[in-house]
C-alpha positions as a LaTeX table, in Angstrom:
\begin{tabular}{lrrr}
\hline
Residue & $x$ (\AA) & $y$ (\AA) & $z$ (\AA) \\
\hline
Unk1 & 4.87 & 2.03 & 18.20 \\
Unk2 & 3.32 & 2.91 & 21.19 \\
Unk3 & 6.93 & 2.70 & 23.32 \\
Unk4 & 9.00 & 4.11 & 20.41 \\
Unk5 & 6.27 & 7.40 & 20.00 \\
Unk6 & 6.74 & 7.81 & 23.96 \\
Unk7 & 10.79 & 7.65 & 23.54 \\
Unk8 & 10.26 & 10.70 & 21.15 \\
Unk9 & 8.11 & 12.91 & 24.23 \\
Unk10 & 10.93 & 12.35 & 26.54 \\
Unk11 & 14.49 & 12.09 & 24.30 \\
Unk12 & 16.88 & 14.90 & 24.91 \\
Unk13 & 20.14 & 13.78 & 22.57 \\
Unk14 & 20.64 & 11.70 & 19.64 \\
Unk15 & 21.33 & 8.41 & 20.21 \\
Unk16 & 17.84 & 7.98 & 22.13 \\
Unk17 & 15.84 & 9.76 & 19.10 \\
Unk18 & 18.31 & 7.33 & 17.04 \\
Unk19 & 17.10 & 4.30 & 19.28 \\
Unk20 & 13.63 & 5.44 & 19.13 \\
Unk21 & 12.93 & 6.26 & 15.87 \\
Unk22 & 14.27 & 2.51 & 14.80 \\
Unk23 & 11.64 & 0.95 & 16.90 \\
Unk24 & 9.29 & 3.13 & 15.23 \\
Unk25 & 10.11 & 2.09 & 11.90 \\
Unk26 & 10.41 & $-1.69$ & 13.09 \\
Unk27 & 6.72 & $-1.40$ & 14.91 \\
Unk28 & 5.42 & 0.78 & 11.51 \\
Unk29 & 6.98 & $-2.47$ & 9.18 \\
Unk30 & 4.97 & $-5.02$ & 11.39 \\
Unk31 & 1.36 & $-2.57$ & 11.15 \\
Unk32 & 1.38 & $-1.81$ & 7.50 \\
Unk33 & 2.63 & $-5.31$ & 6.56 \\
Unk34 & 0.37 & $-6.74$ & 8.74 \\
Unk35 & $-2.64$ & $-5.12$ & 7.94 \\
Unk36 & $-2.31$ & $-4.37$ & 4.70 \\
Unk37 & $-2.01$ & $-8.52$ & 4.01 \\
Unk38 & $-4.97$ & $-8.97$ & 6.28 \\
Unk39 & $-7.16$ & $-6.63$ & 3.86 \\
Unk40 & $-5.71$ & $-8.53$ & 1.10 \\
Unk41 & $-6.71$ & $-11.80$ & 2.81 \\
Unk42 & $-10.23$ & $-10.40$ & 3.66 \\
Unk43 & $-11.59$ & $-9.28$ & 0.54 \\
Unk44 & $-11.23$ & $-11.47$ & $-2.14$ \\
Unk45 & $-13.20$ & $-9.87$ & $-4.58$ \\
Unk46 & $-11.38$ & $-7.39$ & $-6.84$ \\
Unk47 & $-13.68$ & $-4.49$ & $-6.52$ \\
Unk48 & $-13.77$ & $-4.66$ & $-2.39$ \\
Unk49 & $-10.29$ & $-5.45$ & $-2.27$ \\
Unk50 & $-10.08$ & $-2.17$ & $-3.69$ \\
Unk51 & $-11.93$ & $-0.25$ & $-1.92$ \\
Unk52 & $-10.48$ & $-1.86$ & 1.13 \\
Unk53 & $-6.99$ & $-0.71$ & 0.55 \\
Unk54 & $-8.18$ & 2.26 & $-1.09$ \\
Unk55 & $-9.41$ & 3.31 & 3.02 \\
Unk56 & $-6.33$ & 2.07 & 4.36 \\
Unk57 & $-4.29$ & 4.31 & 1.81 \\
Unk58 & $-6.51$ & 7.11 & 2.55 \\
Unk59 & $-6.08$ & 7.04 & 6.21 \\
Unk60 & $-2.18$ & 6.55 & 5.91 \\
Unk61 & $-1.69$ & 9.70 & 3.77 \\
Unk62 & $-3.91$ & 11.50 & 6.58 \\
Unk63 & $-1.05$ & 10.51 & 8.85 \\
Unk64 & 1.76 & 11.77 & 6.52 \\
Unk65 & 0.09 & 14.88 & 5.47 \\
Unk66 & $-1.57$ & 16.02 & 8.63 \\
Unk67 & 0.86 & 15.25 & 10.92 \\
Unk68 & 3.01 & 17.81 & 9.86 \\
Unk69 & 0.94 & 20.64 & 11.16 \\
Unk70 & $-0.48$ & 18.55 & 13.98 \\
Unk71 & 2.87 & 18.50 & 15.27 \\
Unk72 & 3.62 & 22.69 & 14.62 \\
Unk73 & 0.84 & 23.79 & 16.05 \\
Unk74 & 0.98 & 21.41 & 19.61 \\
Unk75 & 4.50 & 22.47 & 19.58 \\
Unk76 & 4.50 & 25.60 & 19.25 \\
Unk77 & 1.66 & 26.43 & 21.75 \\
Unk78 & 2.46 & 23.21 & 24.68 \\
Unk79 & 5.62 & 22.13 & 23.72 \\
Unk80 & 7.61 & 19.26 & 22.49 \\
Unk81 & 6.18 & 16.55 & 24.54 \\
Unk82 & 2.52 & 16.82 & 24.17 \\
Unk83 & 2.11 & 15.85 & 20.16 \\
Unk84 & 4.26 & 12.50 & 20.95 \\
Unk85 & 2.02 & 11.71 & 24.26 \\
Unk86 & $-0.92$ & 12.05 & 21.90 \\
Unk87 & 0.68 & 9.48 & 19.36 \\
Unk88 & 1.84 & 7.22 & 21.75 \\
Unk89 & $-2.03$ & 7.16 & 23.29 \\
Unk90 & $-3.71$ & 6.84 & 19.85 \\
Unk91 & $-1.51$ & 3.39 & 19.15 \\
Unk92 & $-1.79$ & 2.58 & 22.72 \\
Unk93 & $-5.95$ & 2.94 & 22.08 \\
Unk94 & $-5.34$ & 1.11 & 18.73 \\
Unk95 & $-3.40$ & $-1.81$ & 19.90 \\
Unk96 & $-5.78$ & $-2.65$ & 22.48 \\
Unk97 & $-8.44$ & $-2.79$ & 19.76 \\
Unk98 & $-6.54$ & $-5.00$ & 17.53 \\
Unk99 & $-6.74$ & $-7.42$ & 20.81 \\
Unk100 & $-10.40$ & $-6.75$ & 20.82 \\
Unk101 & $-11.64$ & $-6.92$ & 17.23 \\
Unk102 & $-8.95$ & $-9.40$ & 15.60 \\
Unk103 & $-9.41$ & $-12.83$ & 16.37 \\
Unk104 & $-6.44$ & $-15.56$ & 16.06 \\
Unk105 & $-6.87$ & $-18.67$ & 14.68 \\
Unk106 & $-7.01$ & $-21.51$ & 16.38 \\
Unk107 & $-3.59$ & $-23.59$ & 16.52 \\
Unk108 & $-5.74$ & $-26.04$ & 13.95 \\
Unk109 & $-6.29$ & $-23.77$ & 11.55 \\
Unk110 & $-2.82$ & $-21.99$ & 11.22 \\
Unk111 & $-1.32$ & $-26.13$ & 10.64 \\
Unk112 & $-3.84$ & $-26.24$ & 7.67 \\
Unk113 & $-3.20$ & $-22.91$ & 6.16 \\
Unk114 & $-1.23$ & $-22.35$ & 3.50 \\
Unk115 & 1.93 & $-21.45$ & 2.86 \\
Unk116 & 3.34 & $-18.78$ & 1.36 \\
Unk117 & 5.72 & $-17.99$ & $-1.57$ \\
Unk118 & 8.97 & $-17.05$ & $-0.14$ \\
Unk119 & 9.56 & $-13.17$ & $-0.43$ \\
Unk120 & 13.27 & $-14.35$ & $-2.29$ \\
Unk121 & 10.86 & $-15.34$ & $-5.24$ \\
Unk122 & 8.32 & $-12.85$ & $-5.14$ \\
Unk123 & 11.03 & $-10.36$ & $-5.75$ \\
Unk124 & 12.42 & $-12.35$ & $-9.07$ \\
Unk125 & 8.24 & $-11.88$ & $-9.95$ \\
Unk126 & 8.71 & $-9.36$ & $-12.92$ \\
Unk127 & 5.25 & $-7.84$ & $-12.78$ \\
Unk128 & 5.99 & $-7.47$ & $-8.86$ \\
Unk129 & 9.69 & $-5.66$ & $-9.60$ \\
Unk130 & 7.65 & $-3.20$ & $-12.02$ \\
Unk131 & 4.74 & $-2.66$ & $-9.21$ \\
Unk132 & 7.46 & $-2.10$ & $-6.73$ \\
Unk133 & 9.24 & 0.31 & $-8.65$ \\
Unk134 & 6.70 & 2.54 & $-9.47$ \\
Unk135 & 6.01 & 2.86 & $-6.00$ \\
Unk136 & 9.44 & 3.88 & $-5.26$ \\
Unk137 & 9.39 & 6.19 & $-7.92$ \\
Unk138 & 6.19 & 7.71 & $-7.44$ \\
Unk139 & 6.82 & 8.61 & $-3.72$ \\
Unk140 & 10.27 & 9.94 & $-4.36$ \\
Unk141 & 8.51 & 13.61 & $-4.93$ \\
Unk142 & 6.67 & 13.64 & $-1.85$ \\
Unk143 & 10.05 & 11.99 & 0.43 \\
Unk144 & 12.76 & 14.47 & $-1.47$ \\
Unk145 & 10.19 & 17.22 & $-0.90$ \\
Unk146 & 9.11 & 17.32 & 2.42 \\
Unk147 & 13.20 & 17.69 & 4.12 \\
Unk148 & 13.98 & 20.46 & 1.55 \\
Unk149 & 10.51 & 22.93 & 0.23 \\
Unk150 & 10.53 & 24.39 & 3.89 \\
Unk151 & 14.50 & 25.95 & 3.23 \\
Unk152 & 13.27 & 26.39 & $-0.30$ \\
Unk153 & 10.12 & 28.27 & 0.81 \\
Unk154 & 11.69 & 30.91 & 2.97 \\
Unk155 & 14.53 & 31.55 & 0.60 \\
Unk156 & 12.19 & 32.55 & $-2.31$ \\
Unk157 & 9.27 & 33.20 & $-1.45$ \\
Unk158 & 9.99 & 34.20 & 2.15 \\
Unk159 & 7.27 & 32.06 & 3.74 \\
Unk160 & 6.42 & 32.19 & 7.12 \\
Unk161 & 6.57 & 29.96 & 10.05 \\
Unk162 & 2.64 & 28.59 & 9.53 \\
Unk163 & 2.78 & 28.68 & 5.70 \\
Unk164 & 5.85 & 26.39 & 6.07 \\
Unk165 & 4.16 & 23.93 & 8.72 \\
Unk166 & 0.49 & 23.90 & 6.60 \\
Unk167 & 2.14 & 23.07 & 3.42 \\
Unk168 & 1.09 & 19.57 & 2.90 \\
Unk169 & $-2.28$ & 19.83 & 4.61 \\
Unk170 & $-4.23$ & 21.17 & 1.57 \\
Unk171 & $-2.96$ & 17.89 & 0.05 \\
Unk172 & $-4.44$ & 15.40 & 1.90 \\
Unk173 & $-7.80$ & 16.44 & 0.20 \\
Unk174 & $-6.69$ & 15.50 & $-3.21$ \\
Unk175 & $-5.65$ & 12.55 & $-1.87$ \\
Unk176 & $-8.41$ & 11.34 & $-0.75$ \\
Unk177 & $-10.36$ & 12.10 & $-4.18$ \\
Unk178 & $-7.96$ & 10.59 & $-5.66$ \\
Unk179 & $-8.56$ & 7.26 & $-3.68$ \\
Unk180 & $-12.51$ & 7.61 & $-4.15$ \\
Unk181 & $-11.98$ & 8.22 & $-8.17$ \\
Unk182 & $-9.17$ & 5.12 & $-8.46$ \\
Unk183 & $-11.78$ & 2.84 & $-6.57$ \\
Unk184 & $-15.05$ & 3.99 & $-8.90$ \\
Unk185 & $-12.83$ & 3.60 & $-11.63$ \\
Unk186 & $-11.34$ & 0.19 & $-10.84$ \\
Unk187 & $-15.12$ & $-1.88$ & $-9.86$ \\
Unk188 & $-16.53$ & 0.05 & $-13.44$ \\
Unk189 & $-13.25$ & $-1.17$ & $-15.25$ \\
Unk190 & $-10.99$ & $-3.40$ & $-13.53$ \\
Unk191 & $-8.73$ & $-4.10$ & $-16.85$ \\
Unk192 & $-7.82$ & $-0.47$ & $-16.59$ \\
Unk193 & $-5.71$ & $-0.50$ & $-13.24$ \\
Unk194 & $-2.07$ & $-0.40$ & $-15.06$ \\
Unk195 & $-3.45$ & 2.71 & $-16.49$ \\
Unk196 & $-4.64$ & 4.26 & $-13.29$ \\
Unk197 & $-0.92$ & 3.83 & $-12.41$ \\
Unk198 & 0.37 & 4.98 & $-15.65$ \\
Unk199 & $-1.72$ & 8.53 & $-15.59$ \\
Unk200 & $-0.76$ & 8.77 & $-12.03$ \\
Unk201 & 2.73 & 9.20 & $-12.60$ \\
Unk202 & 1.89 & 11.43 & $-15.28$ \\
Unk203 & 0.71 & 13.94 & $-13.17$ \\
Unk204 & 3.28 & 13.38 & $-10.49$ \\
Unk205 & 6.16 & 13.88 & $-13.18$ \\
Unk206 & 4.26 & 17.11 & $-14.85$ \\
Unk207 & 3.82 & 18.36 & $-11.03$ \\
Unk208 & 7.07 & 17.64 & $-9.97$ \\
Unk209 & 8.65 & 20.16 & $-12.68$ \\
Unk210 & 5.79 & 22.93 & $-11.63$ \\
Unk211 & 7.05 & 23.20 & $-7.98$ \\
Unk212 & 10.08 & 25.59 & $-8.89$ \\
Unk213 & 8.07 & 27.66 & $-11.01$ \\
Unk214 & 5.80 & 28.95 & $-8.20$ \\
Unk215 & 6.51 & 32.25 & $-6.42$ \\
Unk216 & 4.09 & 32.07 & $-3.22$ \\
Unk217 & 2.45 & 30.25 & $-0.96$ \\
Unk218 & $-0.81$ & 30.17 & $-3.11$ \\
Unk219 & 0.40 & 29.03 & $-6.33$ \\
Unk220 & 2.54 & 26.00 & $-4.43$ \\
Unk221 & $-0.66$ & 24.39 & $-3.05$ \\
Unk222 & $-2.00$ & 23.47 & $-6.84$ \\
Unk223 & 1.28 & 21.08 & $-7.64$ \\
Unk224 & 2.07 & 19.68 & $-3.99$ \\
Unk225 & $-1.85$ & 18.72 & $-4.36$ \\
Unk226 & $-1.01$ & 17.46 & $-7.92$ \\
Unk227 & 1.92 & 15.71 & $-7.02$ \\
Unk228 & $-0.79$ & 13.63 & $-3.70$ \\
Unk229 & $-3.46$ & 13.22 & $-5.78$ \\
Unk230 & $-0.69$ & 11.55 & $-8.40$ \\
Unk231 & 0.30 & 9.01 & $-5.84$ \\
Unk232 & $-3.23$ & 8.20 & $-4.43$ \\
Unk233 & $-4.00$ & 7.21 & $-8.47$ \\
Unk234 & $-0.59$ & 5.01 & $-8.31$ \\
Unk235 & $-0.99$ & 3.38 & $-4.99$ \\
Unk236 & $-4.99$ & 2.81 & $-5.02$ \\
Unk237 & $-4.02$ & 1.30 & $-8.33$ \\
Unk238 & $-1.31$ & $-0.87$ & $-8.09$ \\
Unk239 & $-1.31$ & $-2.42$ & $-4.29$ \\
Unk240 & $-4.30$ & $-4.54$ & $-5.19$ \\
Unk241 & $-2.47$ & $-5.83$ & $-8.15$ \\
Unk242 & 0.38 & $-6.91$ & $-6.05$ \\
Unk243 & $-2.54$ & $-9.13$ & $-4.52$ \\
Unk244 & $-4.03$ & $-10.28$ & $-7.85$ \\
Unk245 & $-0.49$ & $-11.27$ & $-8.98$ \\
Unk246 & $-0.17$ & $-13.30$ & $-6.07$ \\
Unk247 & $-3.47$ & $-14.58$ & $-6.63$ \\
Unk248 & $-2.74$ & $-16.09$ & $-10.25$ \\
Unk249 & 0.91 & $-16.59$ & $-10.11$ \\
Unk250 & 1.83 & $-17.83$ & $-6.67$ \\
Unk251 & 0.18 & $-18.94$ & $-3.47$ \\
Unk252 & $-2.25$ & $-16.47$ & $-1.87$ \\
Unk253 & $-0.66$ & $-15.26$ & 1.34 \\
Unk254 & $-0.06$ & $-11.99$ & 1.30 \\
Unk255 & 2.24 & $-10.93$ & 4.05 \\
Unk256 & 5.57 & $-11.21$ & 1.49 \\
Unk257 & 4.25 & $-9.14$ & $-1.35$ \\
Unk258 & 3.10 & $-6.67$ & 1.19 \\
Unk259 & 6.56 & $-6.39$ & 2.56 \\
Unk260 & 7.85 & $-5.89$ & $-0.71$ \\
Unk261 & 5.98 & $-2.45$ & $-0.79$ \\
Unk262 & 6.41 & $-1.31$ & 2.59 \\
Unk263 & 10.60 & $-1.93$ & 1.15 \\
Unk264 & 9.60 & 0.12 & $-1.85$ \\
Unk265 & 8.03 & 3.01 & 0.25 \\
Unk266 & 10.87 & 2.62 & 2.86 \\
Unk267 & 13.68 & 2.89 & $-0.15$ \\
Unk268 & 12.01 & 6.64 & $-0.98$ \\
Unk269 & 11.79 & 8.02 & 2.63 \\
Unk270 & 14.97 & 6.70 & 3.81 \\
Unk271 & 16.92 & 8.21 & 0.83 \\
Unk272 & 14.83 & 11.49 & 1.10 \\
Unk273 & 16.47 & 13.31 & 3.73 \\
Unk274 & 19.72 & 11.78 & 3.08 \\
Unk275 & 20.10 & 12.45 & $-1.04$ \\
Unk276 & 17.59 & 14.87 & $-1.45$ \\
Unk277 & 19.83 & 18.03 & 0.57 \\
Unk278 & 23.09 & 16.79 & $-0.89$ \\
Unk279 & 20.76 & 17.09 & $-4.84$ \\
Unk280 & 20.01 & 20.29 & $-3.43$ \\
Unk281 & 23.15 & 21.73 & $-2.11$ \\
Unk282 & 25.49 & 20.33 & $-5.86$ \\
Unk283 & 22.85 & 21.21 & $-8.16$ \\
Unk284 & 19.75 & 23.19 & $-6.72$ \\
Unk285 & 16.51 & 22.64 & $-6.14$ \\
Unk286 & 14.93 & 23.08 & $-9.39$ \\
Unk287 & 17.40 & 20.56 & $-11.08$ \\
Unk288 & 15.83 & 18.15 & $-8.34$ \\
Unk289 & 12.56 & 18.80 & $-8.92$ \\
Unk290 & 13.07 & 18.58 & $-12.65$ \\
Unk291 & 15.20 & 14.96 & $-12.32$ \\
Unk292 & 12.05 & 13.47 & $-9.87$ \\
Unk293 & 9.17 & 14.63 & $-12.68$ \\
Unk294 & 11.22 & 13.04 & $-15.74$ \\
Unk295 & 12.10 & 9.77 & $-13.12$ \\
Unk296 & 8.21 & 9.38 & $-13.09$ \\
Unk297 & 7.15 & 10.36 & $-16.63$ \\
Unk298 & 9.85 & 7.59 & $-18.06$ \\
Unk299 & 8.99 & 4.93 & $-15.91$ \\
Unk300 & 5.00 & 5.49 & $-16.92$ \\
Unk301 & 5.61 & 3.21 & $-20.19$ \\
Unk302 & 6.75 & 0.65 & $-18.10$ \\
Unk303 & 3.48 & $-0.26$ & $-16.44$ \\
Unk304 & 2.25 & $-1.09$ & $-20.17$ \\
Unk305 & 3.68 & $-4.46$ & $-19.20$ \\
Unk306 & 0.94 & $-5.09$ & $-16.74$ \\
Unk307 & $-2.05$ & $-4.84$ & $-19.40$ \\
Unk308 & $-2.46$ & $-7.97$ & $-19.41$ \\
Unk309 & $-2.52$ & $-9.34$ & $-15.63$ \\
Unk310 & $-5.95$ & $-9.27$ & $-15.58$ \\
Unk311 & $-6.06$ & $-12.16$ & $-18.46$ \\
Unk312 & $-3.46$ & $-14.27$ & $-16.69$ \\
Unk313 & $-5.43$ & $-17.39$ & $-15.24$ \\
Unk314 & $-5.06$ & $-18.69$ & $-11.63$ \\
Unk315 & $-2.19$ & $-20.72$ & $-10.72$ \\
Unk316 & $-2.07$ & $-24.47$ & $-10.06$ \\
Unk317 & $-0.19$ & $-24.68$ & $-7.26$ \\
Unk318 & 1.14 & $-27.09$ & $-5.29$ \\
Unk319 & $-1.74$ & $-26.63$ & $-2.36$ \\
Unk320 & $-4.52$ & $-27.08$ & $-4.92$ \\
Unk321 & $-3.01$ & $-30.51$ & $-5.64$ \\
Unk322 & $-3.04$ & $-31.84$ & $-1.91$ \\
Unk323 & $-7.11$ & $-30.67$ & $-1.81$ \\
Unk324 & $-7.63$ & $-33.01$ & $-4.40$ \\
Unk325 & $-6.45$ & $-35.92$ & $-1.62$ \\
Unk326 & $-9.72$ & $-34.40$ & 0.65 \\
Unk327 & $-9.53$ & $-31.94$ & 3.03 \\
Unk328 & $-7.15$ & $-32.58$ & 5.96 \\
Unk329 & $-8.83$ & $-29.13$ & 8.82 \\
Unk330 & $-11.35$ & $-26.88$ & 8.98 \\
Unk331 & $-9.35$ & $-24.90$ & 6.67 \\
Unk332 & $-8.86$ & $-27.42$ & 3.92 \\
Unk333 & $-13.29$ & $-28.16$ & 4.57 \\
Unk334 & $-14.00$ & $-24.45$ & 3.78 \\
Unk335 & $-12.00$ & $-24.00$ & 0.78 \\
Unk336 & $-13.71$ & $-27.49$ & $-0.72$ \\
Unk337 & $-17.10$ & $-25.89$ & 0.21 \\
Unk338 & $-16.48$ & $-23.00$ & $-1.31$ \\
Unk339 & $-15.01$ & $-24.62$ & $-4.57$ \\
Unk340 & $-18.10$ & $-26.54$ & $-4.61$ \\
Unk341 & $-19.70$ & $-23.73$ & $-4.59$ \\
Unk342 & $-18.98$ & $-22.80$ & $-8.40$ \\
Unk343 & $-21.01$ & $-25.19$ & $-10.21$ \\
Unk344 & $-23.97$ & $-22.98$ & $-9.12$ \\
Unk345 & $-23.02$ & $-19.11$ & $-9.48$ \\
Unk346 & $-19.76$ & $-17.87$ & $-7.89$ \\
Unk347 & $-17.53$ & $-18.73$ & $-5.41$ \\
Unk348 & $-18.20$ & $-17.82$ & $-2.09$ \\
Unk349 & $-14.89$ & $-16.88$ & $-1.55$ \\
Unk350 & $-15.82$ & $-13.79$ & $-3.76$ \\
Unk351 & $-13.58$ & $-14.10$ & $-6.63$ \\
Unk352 & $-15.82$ & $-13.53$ & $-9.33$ \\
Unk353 & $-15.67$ & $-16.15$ & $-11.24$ \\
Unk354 & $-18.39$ & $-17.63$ & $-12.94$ \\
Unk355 & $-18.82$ & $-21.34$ & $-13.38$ \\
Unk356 & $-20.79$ & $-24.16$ & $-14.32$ \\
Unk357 & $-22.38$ & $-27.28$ & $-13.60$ \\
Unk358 & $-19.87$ & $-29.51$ & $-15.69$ \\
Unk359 & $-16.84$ & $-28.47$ & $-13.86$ \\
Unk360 & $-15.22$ & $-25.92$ & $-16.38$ \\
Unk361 & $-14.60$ & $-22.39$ & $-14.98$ \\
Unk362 & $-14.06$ & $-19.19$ & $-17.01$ \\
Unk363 & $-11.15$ & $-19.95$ & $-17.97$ \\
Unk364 & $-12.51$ & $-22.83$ & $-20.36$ \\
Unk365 & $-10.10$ & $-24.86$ & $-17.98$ \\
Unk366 & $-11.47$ & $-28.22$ & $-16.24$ \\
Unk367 & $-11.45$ & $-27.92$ & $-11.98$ \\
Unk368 & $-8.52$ & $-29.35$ & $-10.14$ \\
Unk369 & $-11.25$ & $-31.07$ & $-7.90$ \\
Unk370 & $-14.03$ & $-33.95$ & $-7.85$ \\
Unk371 & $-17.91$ & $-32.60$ & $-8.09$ \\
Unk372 & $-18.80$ & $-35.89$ & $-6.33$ \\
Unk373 & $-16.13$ & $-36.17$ & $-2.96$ \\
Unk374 & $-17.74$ & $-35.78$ & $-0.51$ \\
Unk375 & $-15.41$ & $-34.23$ & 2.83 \\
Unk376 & $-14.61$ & $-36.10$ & 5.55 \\
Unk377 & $-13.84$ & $-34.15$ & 8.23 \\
Unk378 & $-11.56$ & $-35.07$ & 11.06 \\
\hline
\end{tabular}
């Protein structure tokens, strides 16, 4: 990131900004991928995991919202260089932190981890295709909108050259309360989250088809901030599912599922500024406004068929099988501690689930493990 953002400062044709720009989106893959599995990995516990990625999501939309007139106003008053010199310190700054604060594991530890489901099957997951879909669908607004309101702007409503560049900035504060209400709503109600996602889209469909209606710069704020606070209900909602569902239906690494969405958000932002003009130019703006509202409202129903993720029970997979031969590391040694650790309370691992002292977990189903082994450790 921090090489590709100082390409940008200095390119003066297009096959640089080409060259540059794909290193961006290669470095942004390996960041959101990375980290957003490493949240997923960190917090267990539904309600934190939550939380967790709802801070994550609200500092990602501060980058796409903000950085819109960030980038007008450093340009227009020191030029094209300065706003990408910036960027390229901030990851520079950020990098160097991850060195600081993240700590490998030892060789040891990565032999006796788990591993993951491949992403091949993860994709065949149907709860995971309808997750993934409604985040392609729900960010289509935002990607088709931001390459064609600015034309739209000063053709009807003859908008000038800050209205254009603040347009998304109101937005980000929606966002943001939109997080903070998804999260609240998610520790008090946790069943609930396919709803969330469900209303969210709602309001991102019925905000969608408002956009054309409005005739200045006032009355567009109230959908665009619609439309954010839409997808902050969706994605608050629905990326911690994609970690349940790995959870309870396939081994818990996260880095694959967590690919899957940064391909879902990719699919929308890569086809906005290549579909959304050519919508635009054959059939108008309004008719693709109208087309990305009803996309969202008819693909609502189809999160009905998560209701019932949060009754699914975990998997038996095939690593919970070898623990039952004794642990092998320091990572097999923790996870036997820890499933120890339910005969009296919780799990330490923060899953939430209550068991007792004769082995059975909430479930009603008997542990995969012995009460009495004792570990031997290496």
């Amino acid at each position: 990131m921090f090489l590709s953002t100082s390409i940008f400062a200095f390119a003066d044709n297009y096959a640089t900004l080409f060259v540059a720009r794909s290193m961006q989106g290669l470095g942004s893959a390996f960041a959101d991928t990375s980290g957003l599995a490493m949240i997923a990995d960190k917090y267990t516990e539904e309600a934190e995991r939550t939380k967790a990625l709802g801070i994550a999501l609200a500092f990602i939309s501060f980058g796409s919202l903000v950085a819109p007139p960030f980038g007008g106003i450093l340009y227009d008053f020191v030029g094209k260089k300065v706003p990408f010199i910036v960027l390229a310190c901030i990851c520079f700054a950020d990098g160097m932190l991850c060195f600081t604060v993240l700590k490998p594991f030892s060789n040891r530890t990565r032999e006796n981890a788990p591993v993951g489901t491949p992403i091949y099957r993860l994709m065949i997951d149907p709860y995971i295709v309808v997750v993934a879909g409604a985040l392609t669908t729900c960010n289509i607004p935002l990607a088709f909108l931001e390459p064609t309101i600015a034309n739209w702007m000063q053709a009807t409503m003859n908008a000038t050259d800050w209205e254009v560049g603040l347009t998304w900035l109101p937005s980000f504060f929606p966002h943001v309360l939109g997080v903070y209400i998804t999260v609240k709503l998610a520790a008090q109600y946790p069943h609930l989250q396919w709803f969330y996602g469900a209303l969210g889209m709602v309001i991102i469909g019925a905000s969608s088809c408002t956009v054309p209606a409005c005739k200045n710069f006032e009355q567009l704020i109230a959908p665009l901030c619609g439309i954010c606070f839409g997808i902050a209900l969706v994605d608050t909602a629905l990326l911690p599912t994609l970690a349940f569902l790995v959870d309870v239906r396939h081994v818990s690494v996260y880095g694959s599922v967590y690919a899957i969405a940064d391909i879902s958000y990719c699919v929308a932002y890569a086809l906005g500024p290549i579909v959304a003009g050519q919508i635009v130019h054959n059939f108008g703006f309004v008719q693709l406004n109208l087309a990305m509202g009803l996309a969202n409202m008819l693909y609502a129903p189809a999160l009905l068929l998560l209701r019932n993720v949060c009754q699914m029970k975990p998997s038996f997979s095939e690593r919970n099988i070898l623990l039952e031969e004794g642990p092998k590391g320091l990572y097999d040694t923790i996870t036997m501690e820890e499933r120890k650790g339910r005969s009296q309370g919780y799990s330490s691992a923060g899953n939430g689930m209550p068991g007792d002292a004769s082995g059975t977990d909430a479930f009603g189903e008997v542990r995969p493990y012995s009460e009495e082994y004792e570990p031997e450790y290496d």
